[in-house]
Coordinates of C-alpha atoms in Angstrom, one line a residue:
Chain G
X27 CA 96.2 56.9 80.9
X28 CA 99.2 58.8 80.5
X29 CA 100.2 62.4 80.3
X30 CA 102.6 64.6 78.3
X31 CA 104.5 67.5 79.5
X32 CA 105.5 69.3 76.3
X33 CA 109.0 70.7 77.7
X34 CA 109.5 73.5 75.3
X35 CA 106.2 75.2 76.8
X36 CA 106.5 74.8 80.5
X37 CA 107.8 77.4 82.3
X38 CA 107.5 76.2 85.6
X39 CA 103.9 77.5 86.8
X40 CA 104.1 74.5 89.3
X41 CA 100.0 75.0 89.3
X42 CA 100.1 71.0 87.9
X43 CA 101.6 69.8 91.2
X44 CA 99.5 72.1 93.2
X45 CA 96.2 70.2 91.6
X46 CA 98.1 66.6 91.6
X47 CA 100.8 66.5 93.8
X48 CA 101.2 62.6 93.3
X49 CA 101.8 63.0 89.7
X50 CA 104.0 65.7 89.0
X51 CA 107.3 67.1 90.4
X52 CA 109.4 70.3 89.6
X53 CA 113.2 70.4 88.7
X54 CA 115.7 72.0 91.2
X55 CA 117.3 74.3 88.5
X56 CA 114.3 75.7 86.6
X57 CA 111.3 74.6 88.1
X58 CA 109.7 73.3 84.9
X59 CA 107.8 69.9 85.9
X60 CA 108.3 66.0 85.3
X61 CA 105.9 63.1 85.5
X62 CA 106.3 60.9 88.9
X63 CA 104.3 58.2 87.4
X64 CA 104.5 56.7 84.0
X65 CA 100.7 55.6 84.0
X66 CA 98.0 57.4 85.8
X67 CA 96.0 55.3 88.7
X68 CA 92.5 55.1 87.7
X69 CA 91.7 56.5 90.8
X70 CA 94.0 60.1 90.0
X71 CA 92.5 60.5 86.4
X72 CA 90.4 63.1 87.6
X73 CA 93.3 64.9 89.3
X74 CA 95.6 64.7 86.2
X75 CA 92.9 66.1 83.9
X76 CA 92.4 69.1 86.5
X77 CA 95.9 69.5 86.2
X78 CA 96.2 69.8 82.4
X79 CA 93.1 72.2 82.9
X80 CA 95.3 74.1 85.3
X81 CA 98.4 74.6 82.9
X82 CA 98.5 78.4 81.7
X83 CA 100.8 77.1 79.1
X84 CA 98.6 74.7 78.5
X85 CA 101.8 72.2 78.0
X86 CA 100.0 69.0 79.5
X87 CA 98.5 66.8 77.2
X88 CA 96.5 63.4 78.1
X89 CA 96.8 60.2 76.5
X90 CA 94.2 58.0 76.7
X91 CA 94.9 54.5 76.4
X92 CA 92.1 53.0 74.3
X93 CA 92.8 49.3 75.9
X94 CA 91.9 50.8 79.3
X95 CA 88.2 50.5 80.7
X96 CA 87.5 53.8 83.2
Chain P
X7 CA 83.2 113.4 75.4
X8 CA 81.6 109.8 74.7
X9 CA 83.0 106.7 76.4
X10 CA 85.0 105.7 73.2
X11 CA 86.8 109.4 72.9
X12 CA 88.2 108.5 76.4
X13 CA 89.2 105.0 75.7
X14 CA 91.1 106.6 72.9
X15 CA 93.1 109.0 75.6
X16 CA 93.3 106.0 77.9
X17 CA 96.1 106.4 80.2
X18 CA 97.4 103.6 82.4
X19 CA 99.1 106.1 84.4
X20 CA 95.9 108.3 84.8
X21 CA 95.1 109.1 88.6
X22 CA 91.4 108.5 88.5
X23 CA 91.8 104.9 86.5
X24 CA 94.0 104.2 89.5
X25 CA 90.8 104.9 91.6
X26 CA 88.9 102.2 90.1
X27 CA 90.7 100.6 87.0
X28 CA 88.4 97.5 86.4
X29 CA 85.4 98.6 84.7
X30 CA 87.2 100.5 82.4
X31 CA 89.3 97.5 81.4
X32 CA 85.6 95.7 80.8
X33 CA 84.7 98.4 78.2
X34 CA 88.2 98.1 76.5
X35 CA 87.6 94.1 76.3
X36 CA 84.1 94.7 75.2
X37 CA 84.5 97.4 72.7
X38 CA 88.2 97.2 71.7
X39 CA 90.3 94.5 73.2
X40 CA 93.5 95.8 70.9
X41 CA 93.0 99.7 71.4
X42 CA 94.9 102.3 69.8
X43 CA 95.7 105.3 72.5
X44 CA 97.0 108.2 71.8
X45 CA 98.3 109.1 75.2
X46 CA 102.1 109.2 76.0
X47 CA 102.7 109.6 72.2
X48 CA 100.5 107.0 71.2
X49 CA 100.7 102.8 72.1
X50 CA 98.4 100.2 71.7
X51 CA 96.5 98.4 74.8
X52 CA 95.8 94.7 74.9
X53 CA 93.2 93.5 77.4
X54 CA 91.7 90.1 76.6
X55 CA 92.9 86.6 77.5
X56 CA 93.5 85.5 74.4
X57 CA 95.5 88.3 72.8
X58 CA 97.7 88.9 75.9
X59 CA 99.0 85.3 76.0
X60 CA 99.4 85.4 72.1
X61 CA 101.8 88.5 72.5
X62 CA 103.6 87.3 76.1
X63 CA 104.4 83.9 74.1
X64 CA 105.8 85.5 70.9
X65 CA 109.1 86.8 71.9
X66 CA 110.1 87.1 68.4
X67 CA 107.7 89.6 67.2
X68 CA 106.7 91.4 70.4
X69 CA 110.0 92.7 71.9
X70 CA 111.1 92.9 75.9
X71 CA 114.6 94.2 75.2
X72 CA 113.1 97.9 74.0
X73 CA 111.5 98.0 77.7
X74 CA 108.7 96.5 79.6
X75 CA 107.7 99.7 81.4
X76 CA 105.8 102.4 79.3
X77 CA 106.5 105.0 79.0
X78 CA 110.0 103.9 80.1
X79 CA 111.5 104.4 83.5
X80 CA 114.4 106.1 82.7
X81 CA 117.4 103.5 83.6
X82 CA 119.7 100.9 82.0
X83 CA 117.9 97.9 81.0
X84 CA 116.9 95.4 84.1
X85 CA 117.9 91.6 83.4
X86 CA 116.5 89.1 81.9
X87 CA 113.2 90.7 82.1
X88 CA 114.2 93.2 79.5
X89 CA 116.0 90.9 77.4
X90 CA 115.1 88.7 74.3
X91 CA 116.3 85.3 73.6
X92 CA 119.0 84.2 73.0
X93 CA 120.2 86.3 75.4
X94 CA 117.6 86.4 77.7
X95 CA 118.5 82.6 78.7
X96 CA 121.8 82.8 79.7
X97 CA 120.8 85.3 82.5
X98 CA 117.4 83.5 83.3
X99 CA 119.3 80.0 83.3
X100 CA 121.8 81.9 85.8
X101 CA 119.2 82.9 88.3
X102 CA 116.4 80.4 87.9
X103 CA 117.7 77.7 90.6
X104 CA 117.6 80.4 93.1
X105 CA 113.8 81.0 92.8
X106 CA 112.9 77.3 91.9
X107 CA 110.1 75.8 94.1
X108 CA 112.4 73.5 96.2
X109 CA 114.9 76.8 96.5
X110 CA 112.0 79.2 97.7
X111 CA 110.6 76.6 100.1
X112 CA 113.7 76.9 101.8
X113 CA 112.9 80.2 102.8
X114 CA 109.8 79.4 105.0
X115 CA 110.9 79.3 108.5
X116 CA 112.9 82.6 108.1
X117 CA 110.0 84.1 106.6
X118 CA 107.6 82.7 109.4
X119 CA 109.7 83.9 112.0
X120 CA 110.2 87.7 110.3
X121 CA 106.3 87.7 110.1
X122 CA 106.1 87.1 113.6
X123 CA 108.9 89.6 114.5
X124 CA 107.2 92.2 112.8
X125 CA 103.6 91.8 114.0
X126 CA 105.2 91.2 117.6
X127 CA 105.3 94.9 118.7
X128 CA 101.7 95.9 117.7
X129 CA 99.9 93.1 119.4
X130 CA 99.7 95.0 122.8
X131 CA 98.5 98.2 121.4
X132 CA 95.8 96.7 118.7
X133 CA 96.9 98.8 116.1
X134 CA 98.9 98.4 113.0
X135 CA 99.5 99.7 109.7
X136 CA 99.4 96.7 107.2
X137 CA 101.7 98.5 104.6
X138 CA 104.1 100.7 106.6
X139 CA 104.5 97.7 109.4
X140 CA 104.2 94.6 107.7
X141 CA 103.7 93.8 104.0
X142 CA 106.5 96.2 102.6
X143 CA 109.0 94.7 105.3
X144 CA 108.3 91.2 105.1
X145 CA 109.1 90.6 101.2
X146 CA 111.9 93.4 101.0
X147 CA 114.4 91.9 104.2
X148 CA 113.9 88.4 102.6
X149 CA 115.0 89.8 99.3
X150 CA 117.8 91.7 100.4
X151 CA 118.7 88.5 102.7
X152 CA 118.6 86.8 99.5
X153 CA 120.4 89.1 97.6
X154 CA 123.2 89.5 100.4
X155 CA 122.4 93.4 100.9
X156 CA 122.2 94.7 104.2
X157 CA 118.5 94.2 105.7
X158 CA 119.3 97.8 107.7
X159 CA 119.2 99.4 104.1
X160 CA 115.6 98.1 103.4
X161 CA 113.9 101.4 103.9
X162 CA 116.5 102.6 101.4
X163 CA 115.9 99.9 98.9
X164 CA 112.0 100.2 99.4
X165 CA 112.0 104.3 98.9
X166 CA 114.1 103.9 95.7
X167 CA 112.3 101.4 94.1
X168 CA 108.8 102.5 95.3
X169 CA 109.5 105.9 94.0
X170 CA 110.7 104.5 90.2
X171 CA 107.7 102.3 90.2
X172 CA 104.9 104.4 91.1
X173 CA 106.4 108.0 89.6
X174 CA 109.3 107.0 88.1
X175 CA 107.6 108.3 84.3
X176 CA 106.5 111.5 85.6
X177 CA 110.2 113.3 86.7
X178 CA 112.7 112.1 84.2
X179 CA 115.7 113.8 86.1
X180 CA 114.7 112.7 89.4
X181 CA 114.1 109.1 88.4
X182 CA 117.5 109.2 87.1
X183 CA 119.0 110.4 90.4
X184 CA 116.9 107.7 92.1
X185 CA 118.3 105.0 89.9
X186 CA 121.6 106.0 90.4
X187 CA 121.4 106.0 94.2
X188 CA 120.3 102.2 93.8
X189 CA 123.3 101.2 91.1
X190 CA 125.7 103.2 93.6
X191 CA 124.5 101.4 96.9
X192 CA 125.1 98.0 94.6
X193 CA 128.5 99.4 93.2
X194 CA 129.4 100.0 97.1
X195 CA 128.5 96.3 98.4
X196 CA 130.3 94.9 95.3
X197 CA 133.4 96.9 95.8
X198 CA 133.4 96.0 99.7
X199 CA 133.5 92.5 98.7
X200 CA 136.3 92.7 96.3
X201 CA 138.1 94.7 98.8
X202 CA 137.7 92.0 101.8
X203 CA 138.7 89.4 99.2
X204 CA 135.2 87.9 100.0
X205 CA 134.3 85.2 97.3
X206 CA 131.7 83.7 99.1
X207 CA 128.9 82.5 96.9
X208 CA 126.2 81.7 100.0
X209 CA 124.2 84.4 98.3
X210 CA 123.1 85.7 95.0
X211 CA 125.5 88.8 94.9
X212 CA 128.1 86.2 95.7
X213 CA 127.2 83.6 93.0
X214 CA 127.0 86.4 90.4
X215 CA 130.1 87.6 91.2
X216 CA 132.0 84.7 91.7
X217 CA 130.6 82.4 88.6
X218 CA 131.7 82.2 84.9
X219 CA 129.5 82.3 82.3
X220 CA 130.3 80.8 79.0
X221 CA 134.0 81.2 80.4
X222 CA 133.9 84.6 81.6
X223 CA 133.1 86.9 84.3
X224 CA 130.1 88.7 84.4
X225 CA 130.7 92.7 84.2
X226 CA 129.7 94.6 86.7
X227 CA 126.9 96.3 85.0
X228 CA 125.1 92.7 84.2
X229 CA 125.4 91.8 87.7
X230 CA 123.9 95.1 88.9
X231 CA 121.0 94.9 86.6
X232 CA 120.0 91.5 87.7
X233 CA 120.3 92.5 91.0
X234 CA 118.0 95.6 90.1
X235 CA 115.6 93.3 88.6
X236 CA 115.1 91.2 92.1
X237 CA 114.7 94.3 93.7
X238 CA 112.5 95.8 91.1
X239 CA 110.0 92.5 91.3
X240 CA 110.8 91.4 94.8
X241 CA 109.9 94.7 96.7
X242 CA 106.5 96.4 96.1
X243 CA 104.8 94.0 93.9
X244 CA 104.6 91.3 96.6
X245 CA 103.6 94.0 99.7
X246 CA 100.9 95.1 96.7
X247 CA 99.6 91.9 96.3
X248 CA 99.4 91.1 100.3
X249 CA 97.7 94.3 101.2
X250 CA 95.0 94.1 98.0
X251 CA 94.4 91.0 99.7
X252 CA 94.0 92.1 103.5
X253 CA 91.5 94.8 102.0
X254 CA 89.5 92.2 100.4
X255 CA 89.2 90.0 103.8
X256 CA 88.7 93.2 106.0
X257 CA 85.8 94.0 104.0
X258 CA 84.4 90.6 103.6
X259 CA 84.1 88.8 106.6
X260 CA 83.0 85.1 105.4
X261 CA 86.0 85.1 103.0
X262 CA 88.0 85.6 106.1
X263 CA 86.2 83.2 108.4
X264 CA 86.4 80.8 105.6
X265 CA 90.3 81.1 105.4
X266 CA 90.4 80.6 109.3
X267 CA 88.5 77.8 109.6
X268 CA 90.3 76.4 106.5
X269 CA 93.4 77.1 106.4
X270 CA 94.8 74.4 103.8
X271 CA 92.6 76.5 101.0
X272 CA 94.7 79.5 101.6
X273 CA 97.4 78.2 99.1
X274 CA 94.3 78.5 96.6
X275 CA 93.1 81.8 97.6
X276 CA 96.8 83.5 97.2
X277 CA 96.1 82.6 93.5
X278 CA 92.7 83.8 93.6
X279 CA 93.8 86.9 94.8
X280 CA 96.4 87.2 92.5
X281 CA 94.2 86.7 89.7
X282 CA 91.6 89.3 90.9
X283 CA 93.7 92.2 91.8
X284 CA 97.2 91.6 89.7
X285 CA 99.9 93.5 91.5
X286 CA 101.5 94.1 88.2
X287 CA 98.5 95.7 86.0
X288 CA 100.7 94.9 82.6
X289 CA 103.9 95.3 80.9
X290 CA 105.2 96.5 77.7
X291 CA 105.9 95.1 74.6
X292 CA 107.6 96.7 71.3
X293 CA 106.4 95.1 68.0
X294 CA 109.3 93.6 65.7
X295 CA 107.6 93.8 62.6
X296 CA 104.0 94.1 61.2
X297 CA 101.5 91.9 62.3
X298 CA 98.0 91.6 63.1
X299 CA 96.4 91.3 66.5
X300 CA 92.4 90.7 67.3
X301 CA 91.9 91.8 63.7
X302 CA 94.1 94.8 64.2
X303 CA 96.9 95.7 62.2
X304 CA 100.3 97.0 64.5
X305 CA 103.3 98.4 62.8
X306 CA 107.0 97.8 63.7
X307 CA 108.3 99.5 66.5
X308 CA 104.8 100.5 68.0
X309 CA 104.7 100.4 71.7
X310 CA 101.7 98.0 73.3
X311 CA 100.8 97.4 76.8
X312 CA 99.5 94.0 77.5
X313 CA 97.0 93.8 80.7
X314 CA 97.7 90.9 82.7
X315 CA 94.9 92.5 84.9
X316 CA 92.5 92.8 82.7
X317 CA 93.2 89.3 80.9
X318 CA 92.8 87.8 84.7
X319 CA 88.5 89.3 84.5
X320 CA 88.0 87.9 81.0
X321 CA 84.4 86.3 81.0
X322 CA 85.7 84.2 78.3
X323 CA 88.2 83.0 80.2
X324 CA 86.9 82.6 83.6
X325 CA 83.3 81.9 85.0
X326 CA 82.4 84.7 87.4
X327 CA 85.4 86.8 86.9
X328 CA 84.6 89.9 89.0
X329 CA 83.8 87.6 92.0
X330 CA 86.5 86.1 94.3
X331 CA 86.2 82.5 94.4
X332 CA 88.5 81.7 97.1
X333 CA 88.9 78.0 96.3
X334 CA 88.7 78.4 92.4
X335 CA 90.6 75.6 90.6
X336 CA 91.8 75.8 87.7
X337 CA 92.8 79.1 87.8
X338 CA 95.3 79.7 84.9
X339 CA 95.5 83.5 86.1
X340 CA 98.1 85.7 84.4
X341 CA 99.3 87.9 87.4
X342 CA 103.0 85.8 86.7
X343 CA 102.4 86.7 83.2
X344 CA 103.0 83.8 80.7
X345 CA 105.9 82.6 78.4
X346 CA 109.3 82.7 78.4
X347 CA 109.3 85.8 80.7
X348 CA 106.9 84.3 83.1
X349 CA 107.9 86.0 86.6
X350 CA 111.4 84.7 87.8
X351 CA 109.8 85.3 91.4
X352 CA 106.7 83.1 92.0
X353 CA 107.5 80.2 93.9
X354 CA 109.3 82.9 96.5
X355 CA 106.1 85.7 96.2
X356 CA 103.4 82.9 96.5
X357 CA 105.1 81.5 99.5
X358 CA 105.5 85.1 101.6
X359 CA 102.2 85.8 100.5
X360 CA 100.8 82.7 102.1
X361 CA 103.1 82.7 104.9
X362 CA 101.6 86.2 105.5
X363 CA 98.2 85.7 105.1
X364 CA 99.1 82.6 107.5
X365 CA 100.5 84.4 110.5
X366 CA 98.3 87.5 110.3
X367 CA 94.8 85.3 110.7
X368 CA 96.7 83.4 113.1
X369 CA 98.1 86.5 115.2
X370 CA 95.1 88.9 114.6
X371 CA 92.0 87.5 113.1
X372 CA 89.7 90.3 113.9
X373 CA 91.3 93.2 112.4
X374 CA 89.3 96.0 110.7
X375 CA 91.0 97.8 107.9
X376 CA 90.6 102.0 108.3
X377 CA 89.5 102.7 104.9
X378 CA 89.1 106.0 105.5
X379 CA 92.4 106.9 105.9
X380 CA 94.0 104.0 103.9
X381 CA 95.9 105.4 101.1
X382 CA 96.5 103.9 97.5
X383 CA 99.3 104.4 95.3
X384 CA 97.8 107.2 92.9
X385 CA 99.3 105.4 89.8
X386 CA 98.7 101.5 88.8
X387 CA 100.5 101.8 85.7
X388 CA 103.3 99.4 86.7
X389 CA 102.0 98.2 90.2
X390 CA 98.8 98.5 91.7
X391 CA 98.5 98.6 95.5
X392 CA 98.3 100.8 98.6
X393 CA 100.8 102.6 100.2
X394 CA 99.1 102.5 103.7
X395 CA 96.6 100.3 105.2
X396 CA 96.1 101.7 108.9
X397 CA 93.9 98.7 110.8
X398 CA 93.1 98.1 114.3
X399 CA 92.2 94.7 116.2
X400 CA 91.8 93.3 119.6
X401 CA 94.8 93.9 121.6
X402 CA 96.8 90.7 123.5
X403 CA 99.4 91.2 125.9
X404 CA 100.9 87.4 124.6
X405 CA 102.5 86.8 121.7
X406 CA 100.2 83.7 120.9
X407 CA 98.4 82.5 117.7
X408 CA 94.9 82.0 118.1
X409 CA 94.9 78.9 115.9
X410 CA 98.2 76.9 115.9
X411 CA 99.1 74.7 112.9
X412 CA 99.5 75.8 109.4

C-alpha cells in the first residue's frame, strides 16, 4: 500500500499526522504534509486508512498494490 | 409568525439566537440549507457541511476580499483573510512559517509557564474567573509576544478587539474609533523601532518591517493589516474555545474525569470541543458571478455567510453530531475553516487550548462554574463564547499539580 498526497489540496490541517504520526510529517514553512515512508508497512495500514478519512481537504489517496496480500 | 417566516429574517447577530444557535442551525439544515434572509439588507446563509466546504474551497466564485464579516466591521481589509488569490498567497506565504506545527510547538514551555503563572494567584482563594483571569489572557499574551507588542498592553488590545468582534457592526462611528486605537498603537510601535534603528527580526513585527517581498519592502499599511489579523484571530477566538470547553466539563463530570484519567486523549478532545462549539461560527463571502449552490441560484455581488458551526453539527457528516465524543476520530470539523483561507494560527491555537486544559485539570480538577453569574457575549455573529465564567474549587496553599506528567 502507498499513499498519494495532493499538494494542491493539502492546507496543513495536520490531522493525518495526528492519526498516523509514523507515516506523515509537516513542512516547516507552511505545515503541509509529506510522507515519511515510501510503502506503508502492513501493520500500519489501518492507521493509514484512518489518516485518509481524517483529512478535511480529502487530499490523501490510498494506492493499493495488487500484488500485496493483506 | 411561523418558523419559516422567522428563518426568512434569520439574523446571526440576534441576541436571542446567541442564547442557543444550534436548534436554529438544525432547522435551517433540514428545511433550507442555502437560505435567503432579508436581514441586514439581504444575504444567503449556508448551513450544510457539503455546501459550506464547496464555498470555502472556491475562492474564485466566492470572494473574501470584499470582507469576511457581515455586516462589515468598519476598518481596512485585514490580510490575508480578506484577500483573494493571487494576492492572498503573497501575504500567507510570509506568515505561514511563523505558525507551522514546529514553529507553534516552540511556544509550549512558555505557554505552560504562563498558564501556571495565571492560575497561581487564585489557588489560595479557591475562586477564579476562567475567562477574565485565565482564558482571555493566555492567548493574548502569547500572541503579543509573538508579534512583538508590549504585554502590558494586553488589556487594551483585548478591549479593542473584543469590542470590534462582538459589537463592531452595531455602532459604526464607535467602531471606526476603536479600530483607529489599534492602528495608532501599531503605528507607534513601528515608529519607535524605526527611531531606535531597531532592525531585529526576532519577532513577527520586526520580520515584517525588515523583509523584502518581490524586491520591495512591505508598506506600513500592509504590515498593520497583517498584524491586525493576528490580533483579530489570536485573541478572542481561542479564549472563547477554552471557555466553551470549560463550561462543558463543569456540567459533565464524567467527561472531566475521563480527561483527568486519560490526559493522552486531550488532543482529540480539543478537536471535538472545536467541532461541538466552533468559536468562529461563520464567515462571509461575496459571490463573484451567477452560480448555483444547493439548488439555489446566487447572483453576482450577493453576500453569503457560511456557518462552520452548523456544518460541524451536520448529521450527514458526523455520527451523533450533537454529542461530545471526546476521542472522536476521524473528526473532519470545520472550526478552522477549509481551503486556502484555512485558519493561519490553528497549530498555535490548538496548542494553547491543549495546554490550558492540561494545566487547569492538573491544578484545579474539581472546579465548578457558577453559571448563574456567568455571562455570554450577547452577539455570536462572529465569535461564540463567554465574557465571564466565575468558578470555585478546593483552595490549596502550595502551587502543586495534582497529577504530574502531560
